PDB file of C-alpha atoms and ligand atoms in Angstrom:
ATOM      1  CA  UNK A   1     -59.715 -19.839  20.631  1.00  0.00           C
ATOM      2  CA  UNK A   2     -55.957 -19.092  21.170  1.00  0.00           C
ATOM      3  CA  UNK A   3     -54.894 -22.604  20.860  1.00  0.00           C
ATOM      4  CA  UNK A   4     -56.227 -24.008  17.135  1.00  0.00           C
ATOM      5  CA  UNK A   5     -54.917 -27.392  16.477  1.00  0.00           C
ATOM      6  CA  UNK A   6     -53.934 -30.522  18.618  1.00  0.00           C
ATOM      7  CA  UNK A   7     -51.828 -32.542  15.817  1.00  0.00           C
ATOM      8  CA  UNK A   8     -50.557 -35.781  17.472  1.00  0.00           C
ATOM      9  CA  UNK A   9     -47.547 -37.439  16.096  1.00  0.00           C
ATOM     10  CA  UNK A  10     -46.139 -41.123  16.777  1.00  0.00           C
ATOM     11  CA  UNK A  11     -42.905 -39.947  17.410  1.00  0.00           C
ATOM     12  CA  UNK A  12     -40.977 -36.559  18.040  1.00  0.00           C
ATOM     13  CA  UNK A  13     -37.145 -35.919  19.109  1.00  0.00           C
ATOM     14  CA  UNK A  14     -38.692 -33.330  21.522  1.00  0.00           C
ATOM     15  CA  UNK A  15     -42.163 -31.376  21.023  1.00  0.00           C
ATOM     16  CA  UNK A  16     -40.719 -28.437  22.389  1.00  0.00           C
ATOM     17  CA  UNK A  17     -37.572 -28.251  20.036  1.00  0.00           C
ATOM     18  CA  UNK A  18     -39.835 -28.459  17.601  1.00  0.00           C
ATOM     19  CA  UNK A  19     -42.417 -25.888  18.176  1.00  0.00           C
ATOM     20  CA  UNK A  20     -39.447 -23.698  18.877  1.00  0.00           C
ATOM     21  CA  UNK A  21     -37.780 -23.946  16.208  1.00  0.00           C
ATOM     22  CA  UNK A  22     -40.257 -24.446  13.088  1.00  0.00           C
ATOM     23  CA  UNK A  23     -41.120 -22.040  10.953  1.00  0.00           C
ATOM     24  CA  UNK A  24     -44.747 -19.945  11.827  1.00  0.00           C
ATOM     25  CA  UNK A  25     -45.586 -21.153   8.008  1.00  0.00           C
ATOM     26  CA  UNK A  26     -45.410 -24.633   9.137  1.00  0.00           C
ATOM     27  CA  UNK A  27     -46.450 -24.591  12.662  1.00  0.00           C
ATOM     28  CA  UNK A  28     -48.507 -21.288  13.161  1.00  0.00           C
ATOM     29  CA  UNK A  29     -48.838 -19.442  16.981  1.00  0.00           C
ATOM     30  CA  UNK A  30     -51.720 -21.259  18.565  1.00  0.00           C
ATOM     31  CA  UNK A  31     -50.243 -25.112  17.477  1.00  0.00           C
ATOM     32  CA  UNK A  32     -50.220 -27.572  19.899  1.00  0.00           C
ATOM     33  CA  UNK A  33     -48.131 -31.027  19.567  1.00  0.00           C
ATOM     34  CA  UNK A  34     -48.644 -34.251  21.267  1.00  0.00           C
ATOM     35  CA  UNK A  35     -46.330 -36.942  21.005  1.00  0.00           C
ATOM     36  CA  UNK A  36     -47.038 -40.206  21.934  1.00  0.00           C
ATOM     37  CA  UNK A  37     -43.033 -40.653  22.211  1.00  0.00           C
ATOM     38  CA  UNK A  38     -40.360 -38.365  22.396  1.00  0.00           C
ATOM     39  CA  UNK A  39     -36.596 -39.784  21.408  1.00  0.00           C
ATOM     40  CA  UNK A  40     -34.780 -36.458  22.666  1.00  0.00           C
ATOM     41  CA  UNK A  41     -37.507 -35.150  25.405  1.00  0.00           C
ATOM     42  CA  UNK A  42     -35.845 -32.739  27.334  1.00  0.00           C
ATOM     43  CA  UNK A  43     -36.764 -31.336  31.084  1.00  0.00           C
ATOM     44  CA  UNK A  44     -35.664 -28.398  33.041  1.00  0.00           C
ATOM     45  CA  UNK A  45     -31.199 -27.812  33.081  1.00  0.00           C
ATOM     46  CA  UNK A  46     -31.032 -29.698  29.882  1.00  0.00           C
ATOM     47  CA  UNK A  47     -31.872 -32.510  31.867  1.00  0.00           C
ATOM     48  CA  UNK A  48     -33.330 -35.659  30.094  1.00  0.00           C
ATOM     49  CA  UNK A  49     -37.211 -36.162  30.070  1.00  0.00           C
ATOM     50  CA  UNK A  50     -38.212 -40.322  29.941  1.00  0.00           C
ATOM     51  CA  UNK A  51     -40.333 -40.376  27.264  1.00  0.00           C
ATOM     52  CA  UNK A  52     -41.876 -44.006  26.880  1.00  0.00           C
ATOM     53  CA  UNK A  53     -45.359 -44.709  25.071  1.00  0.00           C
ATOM     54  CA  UNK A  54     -48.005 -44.119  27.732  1.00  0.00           C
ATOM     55  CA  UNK A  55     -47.166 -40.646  28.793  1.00  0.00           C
ATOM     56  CA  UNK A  56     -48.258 -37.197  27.567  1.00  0.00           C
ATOM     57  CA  UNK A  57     -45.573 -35.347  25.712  1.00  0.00           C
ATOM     58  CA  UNK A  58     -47.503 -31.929  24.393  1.00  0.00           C
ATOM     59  CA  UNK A  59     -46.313 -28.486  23.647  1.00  0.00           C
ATOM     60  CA  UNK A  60     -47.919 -25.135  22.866  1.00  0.00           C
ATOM     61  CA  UNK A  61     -47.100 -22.630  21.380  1.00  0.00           C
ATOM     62  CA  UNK A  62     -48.595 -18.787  21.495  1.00  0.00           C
ATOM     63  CA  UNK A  63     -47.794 -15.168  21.054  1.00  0.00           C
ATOM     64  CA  UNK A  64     -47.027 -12.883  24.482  1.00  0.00           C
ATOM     65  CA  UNK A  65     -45.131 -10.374  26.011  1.00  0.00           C
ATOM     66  CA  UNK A  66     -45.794 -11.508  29.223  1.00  0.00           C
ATOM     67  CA  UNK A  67     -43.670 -14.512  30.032  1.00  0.00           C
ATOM     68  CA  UNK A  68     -43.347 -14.219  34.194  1.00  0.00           C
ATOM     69  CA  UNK A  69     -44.663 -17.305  35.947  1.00  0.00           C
ATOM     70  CA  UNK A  70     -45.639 -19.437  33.109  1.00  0.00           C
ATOM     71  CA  UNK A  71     -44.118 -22.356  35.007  1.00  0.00           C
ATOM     72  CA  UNK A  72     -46.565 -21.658  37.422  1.00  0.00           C
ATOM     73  CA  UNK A  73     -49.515 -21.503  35.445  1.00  0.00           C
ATOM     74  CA  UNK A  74     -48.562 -24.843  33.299  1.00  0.00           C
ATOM     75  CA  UNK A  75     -48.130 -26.504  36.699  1.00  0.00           C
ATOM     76  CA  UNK A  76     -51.001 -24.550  38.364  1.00  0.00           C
ATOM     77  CA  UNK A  77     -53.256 -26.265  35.941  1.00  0.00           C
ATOM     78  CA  UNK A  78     -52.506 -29.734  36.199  1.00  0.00           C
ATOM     79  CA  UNK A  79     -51.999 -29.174  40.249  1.00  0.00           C
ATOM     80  CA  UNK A  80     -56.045 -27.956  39.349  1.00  0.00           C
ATOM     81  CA  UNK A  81     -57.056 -30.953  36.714  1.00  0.00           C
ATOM     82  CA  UNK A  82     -56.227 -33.860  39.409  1.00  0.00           C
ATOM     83  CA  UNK A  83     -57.942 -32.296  42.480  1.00  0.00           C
ATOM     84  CA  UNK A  84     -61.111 -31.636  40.112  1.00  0.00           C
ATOM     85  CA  UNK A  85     -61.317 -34.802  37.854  1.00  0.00           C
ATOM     86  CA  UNK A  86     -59.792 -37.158  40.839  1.00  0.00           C
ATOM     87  CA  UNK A  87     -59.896 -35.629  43.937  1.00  0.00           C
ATOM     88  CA  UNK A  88     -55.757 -36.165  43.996  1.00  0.00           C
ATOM     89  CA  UNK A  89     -54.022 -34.014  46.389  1.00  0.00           C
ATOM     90  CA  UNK A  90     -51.232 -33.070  43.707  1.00  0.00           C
ATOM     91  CA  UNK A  91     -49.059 -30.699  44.932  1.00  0.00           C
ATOM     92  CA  UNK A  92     -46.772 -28.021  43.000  1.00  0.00           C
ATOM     93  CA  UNK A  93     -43.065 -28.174  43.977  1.00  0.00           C
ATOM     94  CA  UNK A  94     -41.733 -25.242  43.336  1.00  0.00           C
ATOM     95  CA  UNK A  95     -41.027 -23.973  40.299  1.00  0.00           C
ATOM     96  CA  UNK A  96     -42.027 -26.281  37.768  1.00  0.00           C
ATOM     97  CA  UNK A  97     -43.109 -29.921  39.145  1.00  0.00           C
ATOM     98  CA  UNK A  98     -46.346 -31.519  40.281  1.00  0.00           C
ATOM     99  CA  UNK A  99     -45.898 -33.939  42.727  1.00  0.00           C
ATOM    100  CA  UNK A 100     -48.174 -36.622  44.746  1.00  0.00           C
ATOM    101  CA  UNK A 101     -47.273 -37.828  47.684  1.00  0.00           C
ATOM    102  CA  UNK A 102     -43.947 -36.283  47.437  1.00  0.00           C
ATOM    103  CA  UNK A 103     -43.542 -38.461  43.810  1.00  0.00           C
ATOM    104  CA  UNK A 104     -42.961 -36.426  40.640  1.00  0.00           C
ATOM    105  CA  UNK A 105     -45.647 -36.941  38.792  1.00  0.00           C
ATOM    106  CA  UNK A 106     -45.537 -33.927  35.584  1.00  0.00           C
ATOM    107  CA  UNK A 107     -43.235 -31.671  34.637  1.00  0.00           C
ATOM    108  CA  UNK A 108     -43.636 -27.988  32.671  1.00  0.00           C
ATOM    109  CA  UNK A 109     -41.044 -26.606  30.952  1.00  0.00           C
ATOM    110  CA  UNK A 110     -41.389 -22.558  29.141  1.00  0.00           C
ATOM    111  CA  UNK A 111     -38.934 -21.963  26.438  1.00  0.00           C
ATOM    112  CA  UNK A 112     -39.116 -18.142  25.410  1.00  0.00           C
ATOM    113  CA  UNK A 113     -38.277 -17.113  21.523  1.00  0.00           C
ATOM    114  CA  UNK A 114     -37.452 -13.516  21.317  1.00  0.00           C
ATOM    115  CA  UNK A 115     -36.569 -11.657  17.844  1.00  0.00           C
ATOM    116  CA  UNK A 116     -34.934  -8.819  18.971  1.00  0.00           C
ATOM    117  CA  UNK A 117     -36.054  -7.131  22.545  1.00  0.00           C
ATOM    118  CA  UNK A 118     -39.756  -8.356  21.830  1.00  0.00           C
ATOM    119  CA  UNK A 119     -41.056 -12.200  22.163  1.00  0.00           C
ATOM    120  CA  UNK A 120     -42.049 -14.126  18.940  1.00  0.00           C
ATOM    121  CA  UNK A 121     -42.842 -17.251  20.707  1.00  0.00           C
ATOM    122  CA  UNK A 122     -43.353 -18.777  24.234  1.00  0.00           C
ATOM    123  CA  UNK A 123     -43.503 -22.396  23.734  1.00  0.00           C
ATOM    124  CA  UNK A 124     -44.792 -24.460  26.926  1.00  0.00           C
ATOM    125  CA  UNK A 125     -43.829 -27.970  27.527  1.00  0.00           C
ATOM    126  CA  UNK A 126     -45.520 -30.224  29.868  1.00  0.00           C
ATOM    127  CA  UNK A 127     -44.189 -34.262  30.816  1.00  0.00           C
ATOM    128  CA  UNK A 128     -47.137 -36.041  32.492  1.00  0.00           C
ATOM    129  CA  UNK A 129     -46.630 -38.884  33.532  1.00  0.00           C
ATOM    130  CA  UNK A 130     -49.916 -41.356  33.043  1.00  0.00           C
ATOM    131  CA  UNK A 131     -49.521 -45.009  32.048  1.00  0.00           C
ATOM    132  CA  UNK A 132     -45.962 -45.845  31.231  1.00  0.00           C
ATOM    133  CA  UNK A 133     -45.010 -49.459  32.311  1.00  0.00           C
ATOM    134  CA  UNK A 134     -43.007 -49.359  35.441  1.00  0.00           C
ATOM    135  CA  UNK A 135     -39.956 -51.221  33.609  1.00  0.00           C
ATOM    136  CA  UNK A 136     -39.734 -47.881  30.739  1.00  0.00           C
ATOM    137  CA  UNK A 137     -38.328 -45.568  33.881  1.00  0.00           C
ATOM    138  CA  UNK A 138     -34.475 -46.112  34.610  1.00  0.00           C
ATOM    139  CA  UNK A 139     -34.036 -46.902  37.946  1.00  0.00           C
ATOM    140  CA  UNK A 140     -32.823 -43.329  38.821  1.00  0.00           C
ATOM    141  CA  UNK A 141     -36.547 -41.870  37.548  1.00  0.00           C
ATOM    142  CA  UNK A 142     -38.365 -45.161  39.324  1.00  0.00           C
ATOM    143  CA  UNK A 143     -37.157 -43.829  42.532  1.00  0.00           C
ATOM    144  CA  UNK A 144     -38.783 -40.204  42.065  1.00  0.00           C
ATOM    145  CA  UNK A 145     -41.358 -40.979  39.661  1.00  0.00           C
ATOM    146  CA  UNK A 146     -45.268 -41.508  39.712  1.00  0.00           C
ATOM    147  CA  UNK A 147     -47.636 -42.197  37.444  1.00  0.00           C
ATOM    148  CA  UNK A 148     -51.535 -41.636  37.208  1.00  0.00           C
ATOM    149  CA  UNK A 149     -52.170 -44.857  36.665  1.00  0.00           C
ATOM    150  CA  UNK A 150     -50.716 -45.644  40.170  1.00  0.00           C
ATOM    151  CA  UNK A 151     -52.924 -43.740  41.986  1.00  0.00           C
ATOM    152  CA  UNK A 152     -56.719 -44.552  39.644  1.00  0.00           C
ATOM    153  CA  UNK A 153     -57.996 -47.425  38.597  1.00  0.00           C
ATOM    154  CA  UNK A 154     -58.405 -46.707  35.140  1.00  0.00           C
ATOM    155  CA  UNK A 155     -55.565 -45.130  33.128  1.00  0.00           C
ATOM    156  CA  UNK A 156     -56.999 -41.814  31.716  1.00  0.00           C
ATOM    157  CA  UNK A 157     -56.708 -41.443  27.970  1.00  0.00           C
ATOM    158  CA  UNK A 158     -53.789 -39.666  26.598  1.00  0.00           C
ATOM    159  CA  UNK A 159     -55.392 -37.531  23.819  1.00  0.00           C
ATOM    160  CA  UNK A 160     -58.544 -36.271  26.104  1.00  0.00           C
ATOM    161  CA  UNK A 161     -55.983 -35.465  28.862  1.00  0.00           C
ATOM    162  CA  UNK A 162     -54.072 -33.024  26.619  1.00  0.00           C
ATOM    163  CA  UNK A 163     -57.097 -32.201  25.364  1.00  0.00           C
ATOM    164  CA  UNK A 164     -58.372 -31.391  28.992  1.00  0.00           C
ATOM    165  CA  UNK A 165     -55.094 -29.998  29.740  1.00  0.00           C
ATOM    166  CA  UNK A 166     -55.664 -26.727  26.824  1.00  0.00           C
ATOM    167  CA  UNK A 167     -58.878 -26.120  27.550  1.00  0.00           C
ATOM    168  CA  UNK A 168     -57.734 -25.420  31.001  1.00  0.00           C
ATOM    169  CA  UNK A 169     -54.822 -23.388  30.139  1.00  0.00           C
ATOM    170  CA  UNK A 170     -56.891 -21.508  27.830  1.00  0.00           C
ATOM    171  CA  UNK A 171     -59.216 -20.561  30.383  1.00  0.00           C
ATOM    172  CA  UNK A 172     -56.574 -19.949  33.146  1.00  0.00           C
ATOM    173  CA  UNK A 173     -54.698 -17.715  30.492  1.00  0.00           C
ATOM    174  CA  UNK A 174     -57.522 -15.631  29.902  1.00  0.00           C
ATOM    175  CA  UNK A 175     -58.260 -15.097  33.860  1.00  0.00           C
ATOM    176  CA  UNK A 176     -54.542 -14.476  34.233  1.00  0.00           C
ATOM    177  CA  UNK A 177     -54.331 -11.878  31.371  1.00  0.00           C
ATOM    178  CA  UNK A 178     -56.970  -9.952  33.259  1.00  0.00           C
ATOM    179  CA  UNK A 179     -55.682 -10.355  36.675  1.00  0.00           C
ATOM    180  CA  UNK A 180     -51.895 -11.073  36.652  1.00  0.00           C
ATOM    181  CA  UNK A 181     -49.255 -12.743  38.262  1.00  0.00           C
ATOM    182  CA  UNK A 182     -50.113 -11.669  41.500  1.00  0.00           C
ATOM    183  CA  UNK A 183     -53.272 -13.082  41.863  1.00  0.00           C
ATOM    184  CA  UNK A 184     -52.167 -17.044  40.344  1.00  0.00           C
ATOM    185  CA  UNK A 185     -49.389 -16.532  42.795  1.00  0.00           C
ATOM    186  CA  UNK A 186     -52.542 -16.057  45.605  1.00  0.00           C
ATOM    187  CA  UNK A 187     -54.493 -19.071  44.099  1.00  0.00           C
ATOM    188  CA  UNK A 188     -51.348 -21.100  43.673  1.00  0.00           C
ATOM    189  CA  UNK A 189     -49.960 -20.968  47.056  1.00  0.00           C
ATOM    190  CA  UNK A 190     -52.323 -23.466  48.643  1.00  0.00           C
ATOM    191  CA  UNK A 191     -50.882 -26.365  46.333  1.00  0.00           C
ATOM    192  CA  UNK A 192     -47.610 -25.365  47.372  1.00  0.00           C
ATOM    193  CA  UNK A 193     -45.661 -28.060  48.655  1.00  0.00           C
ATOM    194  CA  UNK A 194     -44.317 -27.691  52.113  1.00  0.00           C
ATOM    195  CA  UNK A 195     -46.315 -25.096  53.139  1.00  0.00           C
ATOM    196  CA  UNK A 196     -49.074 -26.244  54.694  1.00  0.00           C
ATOM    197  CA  UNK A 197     -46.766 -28.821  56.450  1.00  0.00           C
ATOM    198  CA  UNK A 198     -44.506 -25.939  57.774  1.00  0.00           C
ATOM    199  CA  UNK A 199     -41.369 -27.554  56.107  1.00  0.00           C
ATOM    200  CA  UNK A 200     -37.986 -26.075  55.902  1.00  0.00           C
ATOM    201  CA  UNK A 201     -36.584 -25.844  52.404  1.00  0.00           C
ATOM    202  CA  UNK A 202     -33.047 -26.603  51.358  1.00  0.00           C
ATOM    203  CA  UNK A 203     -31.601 -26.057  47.919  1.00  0.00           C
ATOM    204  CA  UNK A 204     -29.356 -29.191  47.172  1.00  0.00           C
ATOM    205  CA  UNK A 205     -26.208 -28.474  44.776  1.00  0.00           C
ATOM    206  CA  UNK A 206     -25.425 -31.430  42.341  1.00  0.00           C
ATOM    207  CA  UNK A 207     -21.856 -31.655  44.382  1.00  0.00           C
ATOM    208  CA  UNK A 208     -23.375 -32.233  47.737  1.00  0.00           C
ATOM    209  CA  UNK A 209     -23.246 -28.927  49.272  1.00  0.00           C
ATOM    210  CA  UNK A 210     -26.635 -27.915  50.201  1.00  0.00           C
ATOM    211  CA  UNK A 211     -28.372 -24.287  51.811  1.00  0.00           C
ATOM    212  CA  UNK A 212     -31.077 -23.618  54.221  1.00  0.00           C
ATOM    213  CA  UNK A 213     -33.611 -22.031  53.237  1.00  0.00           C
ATOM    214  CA  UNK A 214     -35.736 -21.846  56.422  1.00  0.00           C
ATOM    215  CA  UNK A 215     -39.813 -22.831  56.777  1.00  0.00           C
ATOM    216  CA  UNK A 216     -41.769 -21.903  53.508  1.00  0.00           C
ATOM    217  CA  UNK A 217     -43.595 -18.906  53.813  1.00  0.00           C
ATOM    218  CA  UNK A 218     -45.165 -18.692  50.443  1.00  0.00           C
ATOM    219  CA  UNK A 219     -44.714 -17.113  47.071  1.00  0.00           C
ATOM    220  CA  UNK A 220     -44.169 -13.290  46.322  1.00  0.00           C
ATOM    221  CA  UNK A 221     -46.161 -11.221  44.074  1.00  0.00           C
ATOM    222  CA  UNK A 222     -42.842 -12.256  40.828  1.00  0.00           C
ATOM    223  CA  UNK A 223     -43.558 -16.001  41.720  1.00  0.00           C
ATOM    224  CA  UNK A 224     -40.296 -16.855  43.867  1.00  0.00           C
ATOM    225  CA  UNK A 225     -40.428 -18.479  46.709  1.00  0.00           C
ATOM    226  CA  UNK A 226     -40.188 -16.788  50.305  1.00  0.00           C
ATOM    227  CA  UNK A 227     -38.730 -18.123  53.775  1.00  0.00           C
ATOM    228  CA  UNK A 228     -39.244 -16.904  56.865  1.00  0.00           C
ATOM    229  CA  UNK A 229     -36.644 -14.895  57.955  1.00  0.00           C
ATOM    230  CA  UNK A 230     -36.142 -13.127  54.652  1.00  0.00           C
ATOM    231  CA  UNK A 231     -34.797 -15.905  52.170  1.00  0.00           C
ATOM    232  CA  UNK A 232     -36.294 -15.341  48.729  1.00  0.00           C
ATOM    233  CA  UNK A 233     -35.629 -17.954  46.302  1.00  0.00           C
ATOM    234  CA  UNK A 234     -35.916 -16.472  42.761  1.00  0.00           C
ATOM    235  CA  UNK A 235     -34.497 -18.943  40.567  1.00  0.00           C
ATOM    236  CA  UNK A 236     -32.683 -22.533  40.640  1.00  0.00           C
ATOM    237  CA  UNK A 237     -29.492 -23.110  39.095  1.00  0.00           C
ATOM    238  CA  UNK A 238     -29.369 -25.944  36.357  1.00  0.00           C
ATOM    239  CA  UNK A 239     -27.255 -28.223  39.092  1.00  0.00           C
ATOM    240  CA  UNK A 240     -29.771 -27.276  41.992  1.00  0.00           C
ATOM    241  CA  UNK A 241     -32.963 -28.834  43.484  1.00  0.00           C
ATOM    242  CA  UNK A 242     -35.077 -27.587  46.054  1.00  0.00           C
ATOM    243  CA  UNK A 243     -36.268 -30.077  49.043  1.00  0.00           C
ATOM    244  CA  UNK A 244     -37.864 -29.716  51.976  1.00  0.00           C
ATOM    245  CA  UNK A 245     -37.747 -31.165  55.678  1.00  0.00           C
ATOM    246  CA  UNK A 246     -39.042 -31.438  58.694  1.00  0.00           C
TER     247      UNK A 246
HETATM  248  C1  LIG B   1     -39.041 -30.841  33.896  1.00  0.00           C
HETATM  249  O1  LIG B   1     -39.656 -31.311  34.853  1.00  0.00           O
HETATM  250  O2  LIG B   1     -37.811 -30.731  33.945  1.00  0.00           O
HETATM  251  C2  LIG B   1     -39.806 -30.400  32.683  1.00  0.00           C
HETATM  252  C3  LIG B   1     -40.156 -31.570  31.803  1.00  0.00           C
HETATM  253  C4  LIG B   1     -40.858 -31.170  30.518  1.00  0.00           C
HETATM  254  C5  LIG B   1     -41.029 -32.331  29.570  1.00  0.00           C
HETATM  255  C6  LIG B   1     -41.907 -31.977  28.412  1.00  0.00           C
HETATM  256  S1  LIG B   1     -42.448 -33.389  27.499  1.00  0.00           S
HETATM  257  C7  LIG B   1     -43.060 -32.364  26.240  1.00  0.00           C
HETATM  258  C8  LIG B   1     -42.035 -31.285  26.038  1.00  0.00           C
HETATM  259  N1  LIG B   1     -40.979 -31.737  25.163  1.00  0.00           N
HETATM  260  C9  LIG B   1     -39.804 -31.807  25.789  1.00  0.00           C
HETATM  261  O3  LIG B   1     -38.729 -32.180  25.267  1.00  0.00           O
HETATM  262  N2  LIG B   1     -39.939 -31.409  27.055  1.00  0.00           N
HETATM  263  C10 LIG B   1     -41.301 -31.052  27.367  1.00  0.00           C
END
């Protein structure tokens, strides 16, 4: 078992500050924290992650050297978990969101702990958002944001959601430590969103300007995102998003 212990805490600033930056006395490689609210959750850019009760706030924490498209993975297997458990049509947007019906609805976030040249820690982060009350969003998030409990009619439990959530990460890290990036790029591509609507994606600059990107072609063998007519997206800047269009 590479992940040993699912401790669950009331309250945390942020699970993933604090998987990072403990100690491996007090929080050994393989620990996995759930929080049942966060009071400094943090997403992608530094960006603030809503963290009201009814959501699942959990981090994990493990030992590798190979840290290339864990954002992928994390969001590969929840993108997995609501097609299988709820026949949802979640789709990944590109690089670290799962969406439904265009709505965010989780959010994975890697943080990477090196001593020296050589990784100590990856930590992986992961927002879901399940059964918060409508009124705990701010209005900005309402506009964006979905929730499971939107789309099922009962609310799935927290704690056996995480709980479903590292078993499947387990097993997805094992298949990907034999077969590589390349191949959960493959199997990841057909949850990609825009691609099987033929979309055009744009990245969108905080200050308005935005770039075309052209119709989605897929993902490369390094995860990034390619256009036809040559565009490769490898990264997003922290005052970016990506959208796509018609
Ligand atoms: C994003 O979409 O920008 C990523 C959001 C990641 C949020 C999770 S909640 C658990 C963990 N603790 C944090 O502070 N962030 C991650």
């Amino acid at each position: 078992m590479l992940f040993r212990e699912l401790i669950i805490l009331e309250e945390a600033t942020s699970t993933n500050e604090l998987l990072f930056r403990a100690s491996l006395q007090e929080y050994p490689l393989g620990t996995a924290l759930l929080a049942r609210v966060q009071t400094k959750g943090r997403g992608r850019a530094q960006r603030v992650w809503e963290s009201a009760p009814g959501g699942m706030y959990l981090s994990v924490m493990w030992e590798t050297q190979d840290v290339q498209g864990l954002s992928l993975l994390g969001a590969h297997c929840i993108a997995t978990m609501c097609r299988e458990q709820w026949g949802l049509p979640a789709q990944i947007r590109w690089p670290n969101d799962v969406v439904l019906q265009g709505k965010k609805l989780a959010g994975v976030l890697p943080q990477v702990k090196f001593v020296g040249a050589v990784v100590e820690r990856v930590v992986l982060g992961v927002g879901w958002n399940v059964g918060q009350a409508e009124q705990s969003f701010s209005s900005e998030i309402l506009e964006q944001a979905t929730t499971l409990s939107h789309h099922l009619a009962e609310i799935p439990d927290v704690e056996d959601l995480a709980r479903g959530f590292l078993e499947r990460l387990e097993a997805e890290l094992e298949f990907f430590g034999q077969t590589g990036c390349e191949e959960l790029c493959k199997r990841s591509e057909g949850y990609l969103e825009g691609l099987e609507e033929g979309l055009v994606g744009w990245v969108r600059h905080e200050s308005g300007d935005k770039r075309r990107l052209g119709r989605l072609k897929g993902l490369n063998s390094a995860a990034e995102l390619v256009f036809e007519g040559g565009e490769v997206l490898q990264h997003l800047g922290p005052q970016e998003r990506l959208r796509f269009e018609s």
